[in-house]
Amino acid sequence: MKKFFMIGLIGLMGLNSTHAMASKIVQVKGSDTIVNVSQYIAEEYMGKNKDARIAVTGGGSGVGISSLINGTADIGMASRSIKPKELEAAKAKGEEIKEVVLGYDGITAIVNQKNGIKNLTHQDLAKIFRGEITNWKQLGGDDATIVVLSRDSSSGTHEFFKEHIIREENTKKDAEYGEKTLYMPSNEAIKQEVKNNKYAIGYIGMGYVDNSVKSLSIDSVEPTVENVSTKKYPIAREVFWYVKNTDNKDVNNLVDFALSKDGQKIVADEGFVPVK
């Protein structure tokens, strides 16, 4: 009996130890736009800090911020600013949220490599995504229906694009995406669809752009690091990590690393504009 008691006690101690270890995992959740760069930052940090344990998952900016507020994430990744109602929800739980600017991104309009269009005004881009321009012929291209691709509504990129392009800096406050818009779950999904569809158009974070698709200039300004950093490119934005304002050393040390020279080099290497 004594033997069984000891085994049970050891097992219980093992469970408690496992729970203690699991509780130290820093959970980073949210924006698919910055999930990759956040993962690389986490991996580099863990390589330098052998006891650190970090899990990074996507799901969208809304998921990241809500997870931070409800306590299932330690860092909420977002490609949009936190909303007043989200700050109120945090305040109601007695939490103060701190905003960390991780870097800058240019939302890039992309088309198929075989599409002859190279530049659009931001007004024409808005009309395409509102469903007012429906054929490439209206823009000097082929006589073909435009296939419009957007991120889904949980995405911060979706919301930022709606506010700044579709609603033209909120001067058209009731404007929405066109009825025939196809909603995609990720930057990568949009890129793959554009790659395979000559008449598709979508938008993705600058860090996801590669030679499989063509980036469009907007108002004759290319989505380059230099143009985003000087804010010359018209669809530039900040990307964020949101954290609770606490003395959680695991989280604070990770944030400090992300903003350090080494962390910001990763930001730059992934196609974003560093803050430092």
Coordinates of N, CA and C in Angstrom, one line a residue, residues 6-20:
M6 N 3.4 6.0 -2.7 CA 4.6 6.7 -3.2 C 4.5 6.9 -4.7
I7 N 4.1 5.8 -5.4 CA 4.0 6.0 -6.9 C 3.0 7.1 -7.2
G8 N 1.9 7.1 -6.5 CA 0.8 8.1 -6.8 C 1.3 9.5 -6.5
L9 N 2.1 9.6 -5.4 CA 2.7 10.9 -5.0 C 3.6 11.4 -6.0
I10 N 4.5 10.5 -6.5 CA 5.5 10.8 -7.5 C 4.7 11.2 -8.8
G11 N 3.7 10.5 -9.1 CA 2.9 10.8 -10.3 C 2.2 12.2 -10.2
L12 N 1.7 12.5 -9.0 CA 1.1 13.8 -8.7 C 2.1 14.9 -8.9
M13 N 3.3 14.7 -8.3 CA 4.4 15.6 -8.4 C 4.8 15.9 -9.9
G14 N 4.8 14.8 -10.6 CA 5.1 14.9 -12.1 C 4.1 15.8 -12.8
L15 N 2.8 15.6 -12.4 CA 1.7 16.3 -13.0 C 1.8 17.8 -12.7
N16 N 2.1 18.1 -11.4 CA 2.3 19.4 -11.0 C 3.5 20.1 -11.7
S17 N 4.5 19.3 -11.8 CA 5.7 19.8 -12.5 C 5.4 20.2 -14.0
T18 N 4.7 19.2 -14.6 CA 4.3 19.5 -16.0 C 3.4 20.7 -16.1
H19 N 2.5 20.8 -15.1 CA 1.6 22.0 -15.2 C 2.4 23.3 -15.0
A20 N 3.4 23.2 -14.1 CA 4.2 24.4 -13.9 C 4.9 24.8 -15.1

